[in-house]
Short mmCIF file of C-alpha atoms and ligand atoms in Angstrom, two decimals:
data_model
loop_
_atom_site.label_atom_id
_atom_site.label_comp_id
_atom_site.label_asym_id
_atom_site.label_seq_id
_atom_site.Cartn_x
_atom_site.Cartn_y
_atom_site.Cartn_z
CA UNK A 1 0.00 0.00 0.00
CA UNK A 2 1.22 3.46 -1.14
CA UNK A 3 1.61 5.80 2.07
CA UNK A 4 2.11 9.43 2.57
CA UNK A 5 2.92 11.97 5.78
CA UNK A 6 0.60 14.13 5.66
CA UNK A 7 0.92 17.66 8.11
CA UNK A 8 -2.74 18.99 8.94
CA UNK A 9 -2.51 23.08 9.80
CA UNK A 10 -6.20 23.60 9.79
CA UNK A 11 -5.29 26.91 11.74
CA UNK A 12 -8.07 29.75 12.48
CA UNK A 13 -12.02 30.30 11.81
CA UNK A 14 -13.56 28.86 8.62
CA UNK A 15 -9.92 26.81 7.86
CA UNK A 16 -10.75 24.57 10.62
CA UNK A 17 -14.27 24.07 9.00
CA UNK A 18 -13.20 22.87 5.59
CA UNK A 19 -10.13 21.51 6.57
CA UNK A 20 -12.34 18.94 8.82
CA UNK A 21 -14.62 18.26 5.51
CA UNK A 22 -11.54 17.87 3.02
CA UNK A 23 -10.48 15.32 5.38
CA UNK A 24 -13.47 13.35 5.15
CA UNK A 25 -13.54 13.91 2.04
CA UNK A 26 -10.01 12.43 1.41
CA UNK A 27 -10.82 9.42 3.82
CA UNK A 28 -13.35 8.19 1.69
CA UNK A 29 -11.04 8.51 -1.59
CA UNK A 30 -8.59 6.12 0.09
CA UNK A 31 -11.94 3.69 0.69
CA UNK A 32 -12.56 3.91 -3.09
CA UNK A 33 -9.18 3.33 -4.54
CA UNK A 34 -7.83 0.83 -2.15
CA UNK A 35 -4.22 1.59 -3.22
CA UNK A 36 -3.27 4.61 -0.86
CA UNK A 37 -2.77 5.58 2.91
CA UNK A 38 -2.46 9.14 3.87
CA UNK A 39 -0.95 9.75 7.71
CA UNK A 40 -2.34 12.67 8.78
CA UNK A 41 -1.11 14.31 11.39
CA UNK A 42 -3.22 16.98 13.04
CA UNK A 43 -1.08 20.09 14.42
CA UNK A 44 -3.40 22.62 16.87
CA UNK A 45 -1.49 25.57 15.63
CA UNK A 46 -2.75 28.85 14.96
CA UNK A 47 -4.80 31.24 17.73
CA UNK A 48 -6.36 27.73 19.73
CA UNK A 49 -2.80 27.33 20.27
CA UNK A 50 -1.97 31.06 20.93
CA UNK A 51 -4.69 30.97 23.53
CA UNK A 52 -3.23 27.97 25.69
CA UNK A 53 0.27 29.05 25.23
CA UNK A 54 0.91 32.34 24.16
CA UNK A 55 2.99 31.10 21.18
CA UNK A 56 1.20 30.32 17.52
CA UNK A 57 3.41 27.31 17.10
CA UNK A 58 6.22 25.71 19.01
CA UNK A 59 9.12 27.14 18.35
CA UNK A 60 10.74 23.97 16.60
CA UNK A 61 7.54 23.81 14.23
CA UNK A 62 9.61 23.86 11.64
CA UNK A 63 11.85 20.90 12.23
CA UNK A 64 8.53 19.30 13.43
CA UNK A 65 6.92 19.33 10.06
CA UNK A 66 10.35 19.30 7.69
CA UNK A 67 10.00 15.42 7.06
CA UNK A 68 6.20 15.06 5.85
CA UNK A 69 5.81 15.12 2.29
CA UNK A 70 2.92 17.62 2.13
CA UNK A 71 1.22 20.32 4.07
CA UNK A 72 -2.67 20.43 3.98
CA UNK A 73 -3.29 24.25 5.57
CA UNK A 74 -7.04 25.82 6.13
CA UNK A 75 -6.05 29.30 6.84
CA UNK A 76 -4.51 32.00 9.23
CA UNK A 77 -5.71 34.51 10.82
CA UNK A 78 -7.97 35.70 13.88
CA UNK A 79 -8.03 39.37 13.73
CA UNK A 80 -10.48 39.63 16.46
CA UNK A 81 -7.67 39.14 19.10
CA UNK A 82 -4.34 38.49 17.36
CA UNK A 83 -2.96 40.90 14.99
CA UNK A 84 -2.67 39.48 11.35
CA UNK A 85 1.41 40.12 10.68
CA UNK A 86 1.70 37.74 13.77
CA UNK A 87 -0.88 35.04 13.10
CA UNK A 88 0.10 35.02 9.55
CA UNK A 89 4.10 34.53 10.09
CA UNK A 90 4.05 30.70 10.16
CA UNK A 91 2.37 30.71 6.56
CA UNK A 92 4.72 32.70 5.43
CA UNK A 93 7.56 31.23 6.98
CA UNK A 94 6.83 28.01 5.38
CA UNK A 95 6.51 29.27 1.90
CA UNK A 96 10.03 30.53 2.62
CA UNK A 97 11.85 27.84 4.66
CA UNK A 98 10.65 24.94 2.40
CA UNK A 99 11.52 26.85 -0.38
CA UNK A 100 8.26 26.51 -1.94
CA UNK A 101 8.88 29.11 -4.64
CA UNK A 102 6.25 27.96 -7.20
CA UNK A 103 2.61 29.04 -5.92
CA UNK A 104 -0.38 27.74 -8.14
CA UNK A 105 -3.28 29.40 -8.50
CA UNK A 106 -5.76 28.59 -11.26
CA UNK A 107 -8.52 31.15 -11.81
CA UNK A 108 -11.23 29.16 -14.15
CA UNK A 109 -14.90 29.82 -14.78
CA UNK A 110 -16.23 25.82 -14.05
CA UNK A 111 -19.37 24.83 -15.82
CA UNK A 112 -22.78 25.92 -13.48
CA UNK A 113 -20.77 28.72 -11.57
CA UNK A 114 -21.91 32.42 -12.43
CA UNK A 115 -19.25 34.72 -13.23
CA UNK A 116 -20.25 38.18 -11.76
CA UNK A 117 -19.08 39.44 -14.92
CA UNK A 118 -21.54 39.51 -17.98
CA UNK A 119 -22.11 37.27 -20.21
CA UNK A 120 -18.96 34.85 -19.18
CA UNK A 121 -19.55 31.17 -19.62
CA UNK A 122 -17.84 28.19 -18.68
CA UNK A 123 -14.34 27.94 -20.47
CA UNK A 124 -13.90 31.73 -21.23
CA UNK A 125 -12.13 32.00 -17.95
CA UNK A 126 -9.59 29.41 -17.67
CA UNK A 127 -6.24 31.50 -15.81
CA UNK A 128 -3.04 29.64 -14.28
CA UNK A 129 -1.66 32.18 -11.68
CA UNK A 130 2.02 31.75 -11.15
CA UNK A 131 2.81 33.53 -8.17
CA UNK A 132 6.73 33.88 -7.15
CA UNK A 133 6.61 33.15 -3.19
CA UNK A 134 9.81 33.02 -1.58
CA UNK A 135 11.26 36.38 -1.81
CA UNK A 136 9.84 39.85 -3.64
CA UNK A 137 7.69 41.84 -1.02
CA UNK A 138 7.35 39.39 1.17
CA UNK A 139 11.16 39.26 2.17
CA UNK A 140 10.73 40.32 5.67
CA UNK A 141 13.34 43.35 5.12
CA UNK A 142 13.13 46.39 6.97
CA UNK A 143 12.61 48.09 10.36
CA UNK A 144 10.96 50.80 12.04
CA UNK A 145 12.27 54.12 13.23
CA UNK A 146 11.01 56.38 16.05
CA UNK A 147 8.16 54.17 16.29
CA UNK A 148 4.70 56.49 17.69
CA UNK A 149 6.59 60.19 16.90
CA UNK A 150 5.34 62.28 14.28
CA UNK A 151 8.88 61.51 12.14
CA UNK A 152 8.34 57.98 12.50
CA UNK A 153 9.41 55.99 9.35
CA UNK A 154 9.12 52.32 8.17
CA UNK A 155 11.31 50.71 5.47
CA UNK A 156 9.92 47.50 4.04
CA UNK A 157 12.15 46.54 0.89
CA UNK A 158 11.83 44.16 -1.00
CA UNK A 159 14.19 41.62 -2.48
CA UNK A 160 14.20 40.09 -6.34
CA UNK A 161 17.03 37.88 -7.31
CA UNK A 162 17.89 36.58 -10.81
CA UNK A 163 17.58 33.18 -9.35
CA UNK A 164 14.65 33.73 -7.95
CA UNK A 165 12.97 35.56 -10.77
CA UNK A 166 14.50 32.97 -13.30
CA UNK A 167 12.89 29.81 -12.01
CA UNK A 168 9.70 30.87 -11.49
CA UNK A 169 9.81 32.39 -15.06
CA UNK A 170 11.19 28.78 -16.41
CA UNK A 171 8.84 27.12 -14.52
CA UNK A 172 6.22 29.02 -16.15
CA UNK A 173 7.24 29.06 -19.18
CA UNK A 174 7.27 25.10 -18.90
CA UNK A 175 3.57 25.52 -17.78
CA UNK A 176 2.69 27.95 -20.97
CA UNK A 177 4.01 25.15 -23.34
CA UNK A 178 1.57 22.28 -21.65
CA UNK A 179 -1.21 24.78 -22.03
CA UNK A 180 -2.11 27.20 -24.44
CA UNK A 181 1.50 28.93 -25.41
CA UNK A 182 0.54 31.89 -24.08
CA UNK A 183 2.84 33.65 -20.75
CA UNK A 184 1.96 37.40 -19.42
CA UNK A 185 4.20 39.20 -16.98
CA UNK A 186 2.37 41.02 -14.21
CA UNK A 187 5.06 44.33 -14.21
CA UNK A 188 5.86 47.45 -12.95
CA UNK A 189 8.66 48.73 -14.44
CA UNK A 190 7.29 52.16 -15.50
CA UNK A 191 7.65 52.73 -11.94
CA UNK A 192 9.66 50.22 -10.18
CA UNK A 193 12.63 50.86 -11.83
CA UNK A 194 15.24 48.67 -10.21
CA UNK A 195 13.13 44.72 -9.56
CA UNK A 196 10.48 45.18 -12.33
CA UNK A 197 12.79 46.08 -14.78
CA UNK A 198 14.95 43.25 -13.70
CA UNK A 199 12.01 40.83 -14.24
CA UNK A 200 11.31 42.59 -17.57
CA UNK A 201 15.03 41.54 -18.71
CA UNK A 202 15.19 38.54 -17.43
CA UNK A 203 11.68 37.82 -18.99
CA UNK A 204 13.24 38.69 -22.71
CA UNK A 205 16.29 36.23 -22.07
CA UNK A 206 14.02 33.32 -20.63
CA UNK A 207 11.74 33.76 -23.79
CA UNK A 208 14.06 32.90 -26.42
CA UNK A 209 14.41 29.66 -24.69
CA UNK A 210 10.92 29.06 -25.69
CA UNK A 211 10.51 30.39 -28.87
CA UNK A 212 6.82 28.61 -29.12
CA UNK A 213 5.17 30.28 -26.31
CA UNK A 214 4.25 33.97 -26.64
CA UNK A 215 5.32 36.09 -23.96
CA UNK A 216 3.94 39.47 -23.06
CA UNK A 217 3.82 41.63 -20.06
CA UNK A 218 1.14 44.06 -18.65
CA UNK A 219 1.77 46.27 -15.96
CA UNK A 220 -0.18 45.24 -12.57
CA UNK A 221 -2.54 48.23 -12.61
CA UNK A 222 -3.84 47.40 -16.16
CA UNK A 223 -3.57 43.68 -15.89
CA UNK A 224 -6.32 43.62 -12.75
CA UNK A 225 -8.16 45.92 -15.06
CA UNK A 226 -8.11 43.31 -17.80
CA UNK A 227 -8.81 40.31 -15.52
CA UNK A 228 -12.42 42.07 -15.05
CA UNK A 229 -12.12 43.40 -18.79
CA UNK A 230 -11.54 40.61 -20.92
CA UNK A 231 -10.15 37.64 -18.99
CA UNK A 232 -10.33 35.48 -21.84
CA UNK A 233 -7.09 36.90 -23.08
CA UNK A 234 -5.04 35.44 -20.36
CA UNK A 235 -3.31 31.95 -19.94
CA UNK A 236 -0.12 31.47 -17.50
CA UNK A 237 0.31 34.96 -15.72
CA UNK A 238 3.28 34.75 -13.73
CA UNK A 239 4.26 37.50 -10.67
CA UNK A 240 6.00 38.51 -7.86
CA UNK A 241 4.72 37.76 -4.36
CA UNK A 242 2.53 40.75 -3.72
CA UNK A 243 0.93 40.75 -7.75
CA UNK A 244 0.14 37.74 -7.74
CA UNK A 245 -1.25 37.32 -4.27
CA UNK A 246 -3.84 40.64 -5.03
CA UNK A 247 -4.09 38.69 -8.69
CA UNK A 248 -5.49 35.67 -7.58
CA UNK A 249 -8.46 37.60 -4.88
CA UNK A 250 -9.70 38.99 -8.07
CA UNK A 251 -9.21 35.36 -9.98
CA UNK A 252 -11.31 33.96 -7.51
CA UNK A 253 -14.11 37.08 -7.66
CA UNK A 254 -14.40 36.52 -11.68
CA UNK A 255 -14.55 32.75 -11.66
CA UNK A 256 -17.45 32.98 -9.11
CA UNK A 257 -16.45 33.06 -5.57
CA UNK A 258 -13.21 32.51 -3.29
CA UNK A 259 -14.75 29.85 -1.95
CA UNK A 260 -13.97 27.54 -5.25
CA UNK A 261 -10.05 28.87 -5.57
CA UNK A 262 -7.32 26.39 -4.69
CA UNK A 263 -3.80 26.95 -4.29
CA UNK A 264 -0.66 24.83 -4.27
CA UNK A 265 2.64 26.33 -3.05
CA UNK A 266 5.43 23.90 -4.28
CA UNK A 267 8.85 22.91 -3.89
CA UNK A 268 9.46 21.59 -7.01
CA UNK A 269 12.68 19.61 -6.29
CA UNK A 270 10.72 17.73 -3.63
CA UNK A 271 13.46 18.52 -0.90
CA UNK A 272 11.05 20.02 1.28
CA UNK A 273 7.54 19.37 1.94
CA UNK A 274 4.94 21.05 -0.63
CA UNK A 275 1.94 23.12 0.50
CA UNK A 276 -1.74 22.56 0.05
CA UNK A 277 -4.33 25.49 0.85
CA UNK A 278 -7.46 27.73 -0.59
CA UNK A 279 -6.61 30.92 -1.53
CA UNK A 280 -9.10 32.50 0.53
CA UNK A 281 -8.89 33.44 4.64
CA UNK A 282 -10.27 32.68 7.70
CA UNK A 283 -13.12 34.51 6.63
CA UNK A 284 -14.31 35.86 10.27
CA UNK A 285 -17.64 36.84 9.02
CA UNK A 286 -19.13 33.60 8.14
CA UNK A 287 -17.10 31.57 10.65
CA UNK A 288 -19.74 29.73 12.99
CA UNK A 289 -22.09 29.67 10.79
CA UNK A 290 -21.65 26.10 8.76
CA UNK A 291 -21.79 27.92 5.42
CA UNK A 292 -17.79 28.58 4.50
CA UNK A 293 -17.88 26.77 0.45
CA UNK A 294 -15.54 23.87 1.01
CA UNK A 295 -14.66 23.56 -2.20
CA UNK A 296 -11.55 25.45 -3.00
CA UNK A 297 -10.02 23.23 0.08
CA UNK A 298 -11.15 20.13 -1.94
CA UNK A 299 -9.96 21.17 -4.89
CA UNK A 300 -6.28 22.11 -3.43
CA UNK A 301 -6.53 18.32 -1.75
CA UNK A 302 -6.48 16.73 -5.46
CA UNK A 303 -3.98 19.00 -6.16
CA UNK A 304 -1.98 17.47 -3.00
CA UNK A 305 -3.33 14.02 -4.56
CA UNK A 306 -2.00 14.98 -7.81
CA UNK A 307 1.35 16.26 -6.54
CA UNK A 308 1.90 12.80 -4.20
CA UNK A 309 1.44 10.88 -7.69
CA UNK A 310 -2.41 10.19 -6.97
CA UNK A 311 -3.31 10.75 -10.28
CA UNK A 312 -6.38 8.87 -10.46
CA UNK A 313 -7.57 9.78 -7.10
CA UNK A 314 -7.17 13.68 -7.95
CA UNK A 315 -9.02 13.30 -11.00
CA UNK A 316 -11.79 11.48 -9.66
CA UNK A 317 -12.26 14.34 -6.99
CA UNK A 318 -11.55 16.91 -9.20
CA UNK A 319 -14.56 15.42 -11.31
CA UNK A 320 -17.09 15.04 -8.54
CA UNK A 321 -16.59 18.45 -7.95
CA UNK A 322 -17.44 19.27 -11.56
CA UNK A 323 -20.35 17.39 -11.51
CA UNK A 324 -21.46 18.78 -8.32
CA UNK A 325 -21.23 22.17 -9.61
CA UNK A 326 -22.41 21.17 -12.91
CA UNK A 327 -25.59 19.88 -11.38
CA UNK A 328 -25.83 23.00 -8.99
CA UNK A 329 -28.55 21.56 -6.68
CA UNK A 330 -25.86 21.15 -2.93
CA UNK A 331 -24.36 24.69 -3.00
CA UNK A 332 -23.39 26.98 -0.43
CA UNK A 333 -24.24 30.25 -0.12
CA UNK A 334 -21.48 32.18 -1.91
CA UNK A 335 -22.69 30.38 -5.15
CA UNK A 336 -26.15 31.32 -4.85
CA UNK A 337 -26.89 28.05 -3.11
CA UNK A 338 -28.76 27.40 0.42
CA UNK A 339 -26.81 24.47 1.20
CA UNK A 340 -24.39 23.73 4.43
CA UNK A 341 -20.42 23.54 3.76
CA UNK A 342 -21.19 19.41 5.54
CA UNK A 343 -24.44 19.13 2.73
CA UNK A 344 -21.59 20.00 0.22
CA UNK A 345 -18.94 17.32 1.59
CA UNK A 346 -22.41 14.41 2.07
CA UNK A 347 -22.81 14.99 -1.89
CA UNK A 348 -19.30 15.01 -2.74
CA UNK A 349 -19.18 11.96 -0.71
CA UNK A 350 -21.87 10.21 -2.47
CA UNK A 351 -20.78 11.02 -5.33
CA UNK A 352 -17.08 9.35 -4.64
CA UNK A 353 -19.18 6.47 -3.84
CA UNK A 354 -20.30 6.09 -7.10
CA UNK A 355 -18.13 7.37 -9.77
CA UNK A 356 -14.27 6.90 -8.11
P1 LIG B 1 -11.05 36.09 3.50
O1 LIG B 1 -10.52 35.38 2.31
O2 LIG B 1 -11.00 35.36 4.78
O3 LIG B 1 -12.55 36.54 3.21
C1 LIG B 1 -12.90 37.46 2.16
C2 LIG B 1 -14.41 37.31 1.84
O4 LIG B 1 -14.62 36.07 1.14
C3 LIG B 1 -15.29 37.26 3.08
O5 LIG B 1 -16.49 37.92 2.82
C4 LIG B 1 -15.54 35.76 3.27
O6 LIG B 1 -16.75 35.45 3.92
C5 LIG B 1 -15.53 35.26 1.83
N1 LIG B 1 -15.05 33.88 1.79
C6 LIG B 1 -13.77 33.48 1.92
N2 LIG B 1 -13.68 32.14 1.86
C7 LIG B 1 -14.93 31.67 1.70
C8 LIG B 1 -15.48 30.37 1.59
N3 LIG B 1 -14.73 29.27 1.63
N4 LIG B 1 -16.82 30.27 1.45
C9 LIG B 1 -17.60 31.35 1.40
N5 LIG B 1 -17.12 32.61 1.49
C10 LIG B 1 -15.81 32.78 1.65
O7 LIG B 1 -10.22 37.45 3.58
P2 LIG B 1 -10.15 38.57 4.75
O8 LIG B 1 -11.52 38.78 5.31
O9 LIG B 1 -9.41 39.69 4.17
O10 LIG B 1 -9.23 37.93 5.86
C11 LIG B 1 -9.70 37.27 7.03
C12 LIG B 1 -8.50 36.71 7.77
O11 LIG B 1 -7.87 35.69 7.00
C13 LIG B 1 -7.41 37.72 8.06
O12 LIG B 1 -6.85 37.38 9.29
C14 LIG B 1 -6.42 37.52 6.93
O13 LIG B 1 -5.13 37.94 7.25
C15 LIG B 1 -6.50 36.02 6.81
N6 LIG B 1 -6.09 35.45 5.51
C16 LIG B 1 -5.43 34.25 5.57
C17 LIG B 1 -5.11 33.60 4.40
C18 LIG B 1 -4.39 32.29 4.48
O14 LIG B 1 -4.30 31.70 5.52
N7 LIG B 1 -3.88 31.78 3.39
C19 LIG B 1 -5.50 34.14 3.17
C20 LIG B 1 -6.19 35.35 3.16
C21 LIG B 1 -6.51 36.00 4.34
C1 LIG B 2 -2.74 34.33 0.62
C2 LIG B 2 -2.86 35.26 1.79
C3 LIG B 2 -1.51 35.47 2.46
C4 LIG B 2 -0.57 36.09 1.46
C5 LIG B 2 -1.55 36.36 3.70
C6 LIG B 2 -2.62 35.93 4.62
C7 LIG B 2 -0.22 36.45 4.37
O1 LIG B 2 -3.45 36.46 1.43
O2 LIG B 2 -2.28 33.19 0.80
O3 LIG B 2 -3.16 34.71 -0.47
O4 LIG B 2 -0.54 37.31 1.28
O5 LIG B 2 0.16 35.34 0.85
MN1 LIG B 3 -4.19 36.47 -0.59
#
């Protein structure tokens, strides 16, 4: 029997929710295909352990978790009583420390989901967001001055590097070729004249490597324009950390809610465990309530599937969720549905049951 280690970081509010359906969820795909174990491991981390300890984490989480394979995460964040740059430092951290510098996000319009924008159907939205995420804005570089005085000043500076710009554009470029040829630059170089234009050159060198793919770049203020413009223009669009993390919010708007909007964050070397989350937050304004989508969470689990070598498991959930949405009748609210997040995982369950 194939086996994985498996590191659950359900974490804060509505990420404890889904992560406790995905897991069901992912119990009953081992049932069906007979062929797998997955070792979960279930870390308290996050503000439940904040509250009993005063920490977020131990302090050796990192060594803790450095062996398993992947990371299934729900989401930070409790903003009610712990402020979000602390909560949020473990996710971060990861991303960094396991080198996980490829972050997936695909943005596509699935058939029975409406697009808030008019007149998009199924297929006319169909983005892969390649978001850079182990250095750019998020470096963690910079101080404060003078803190509370009325010359106070903050530096937060961010850090490119031609390795780090140059793999994820590769790796993208890779992606463009198994898709449709097609790679866009999120930039900024009319303004940030030092990184962007960096990226921008390094972009041009990286391209003649792959002389079939076209490669074009948009600077971020017009490309989020164009997202809610004419999406349907757009195929790999690769970023830094910060574009491509306010990229993929608006990915998830046009393709119909958050809710549905996986994400992978990847070491692809395999050196270090990989990364398996929704795009979206801890969403303290539904939390409680038993009506957080679970979907995007499911969705990122086949992607886990898919990344242990569980093709035929991932596909198989990956479908039910399809024909779920296809069908349209077990949906939660952000959908248009009236359905619980636990209605959602009893019909995706069935529907293993059946078809996987
Ligand atoms: P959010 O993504 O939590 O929520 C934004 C909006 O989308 C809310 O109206 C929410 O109800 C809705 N939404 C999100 N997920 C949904 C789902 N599965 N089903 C239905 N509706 C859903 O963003 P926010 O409100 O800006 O942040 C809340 C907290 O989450 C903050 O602490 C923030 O820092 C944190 N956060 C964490 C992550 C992460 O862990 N990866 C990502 C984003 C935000
Ligand atoms: C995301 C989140 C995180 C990010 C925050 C919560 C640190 O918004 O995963 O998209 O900015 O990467
Ligand atoms: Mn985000």
């Amino acid at each position: 029997m194939r086996s994985y280690k498996v590191a659950v970081y359900a974490g804060d509010g509505i990420g404890i929710e889904v992560v406790d359906e995905t897991i069901k969820v992912l119990h009953k795909l081992e049932q069906a295909s007979g062929g797998f174990k997955l070792e979960l491991t279930d870390f308290n981390w996050g503000s439940r352990y904040w509250r009993e300890t005063g920490k977020l984490t131990p302090d050796n989480y990192i060594d803790i978790i450095k062996d398993y394979e992947v990371i299934l995460l729900g989401a930070l964040g409790d903003p009610l009583h712990v402020p979000d740059h602390i909560t949020l430092v473990p996710l971060i951290e990861m991303r960094q420390r396991f080198d996980q510098y490829v972050c997936l996000r695909p943005a596509t319009l699935l058939p029975g989901v409406a697009s808030p924008l008019a007149n998009k159907k199924a297929g006319d939205i169909d983005i892969m967001v390649v978001r850079e995420n182990s250095e750019g804005e998020y470096a963690s570089l910079g101080g404060r001055f003078k803190i509370g005085q009325p010359d106070e000043c903050a530096l937060q500076t961010a850090m490119h590097t031609r390795k780090g710009v140059e793999r994820i554009l590769r790796y993208s470029f890779e992606l463009a070729r198994k898709r449709r040829n097609h790679l866009t630059l999120a930039t900024k170089s009319n303004a940030q004249k030092f990184a962007m234009v960096m990226w921008d050159e390094i972009l041009a060198e990286v391209a003649k490597e792959y002389p079939t793919v076209r490669a074009d770049k948009f600077h971020i203020d017009a490309l989020c324009m164009n997202f809610v413009r004419c999406p349907e223009n757009y195929d790999v669009v690769v970023g830094s950390n910060l574009f491509g993390d306010i990229l993929t919010d608006i990915g998830g708007a046009i393709v119909g809610s958050l809710g549905l909007a996986p994400s992978a964050n990847i070491n692809p070397e395999r050196t270090r465990p990989s990364l398996f989350e929704p795009v979206h937050g801890s969403a303290p304004d539904i939390v409680g309530k038993g009506i957080a989508n679970p979907i995007a969470t499911f969705r990122a689990a086949a992607m886990m599937l898919d990344f242990l070598g569980e093709a035929e498991a991932a596909k198989c959930l990956d479908q039910v969720v399809l024909d779920n949405l296809a069908e349209g009748k077990v949906r939660t609210p952000d959908i248009g549905g009236k359905a619980k997040t636990a209605d959602v995982t009893a019909d995706i369950i069935a529907r293993i049951e059946r078809a996987c």
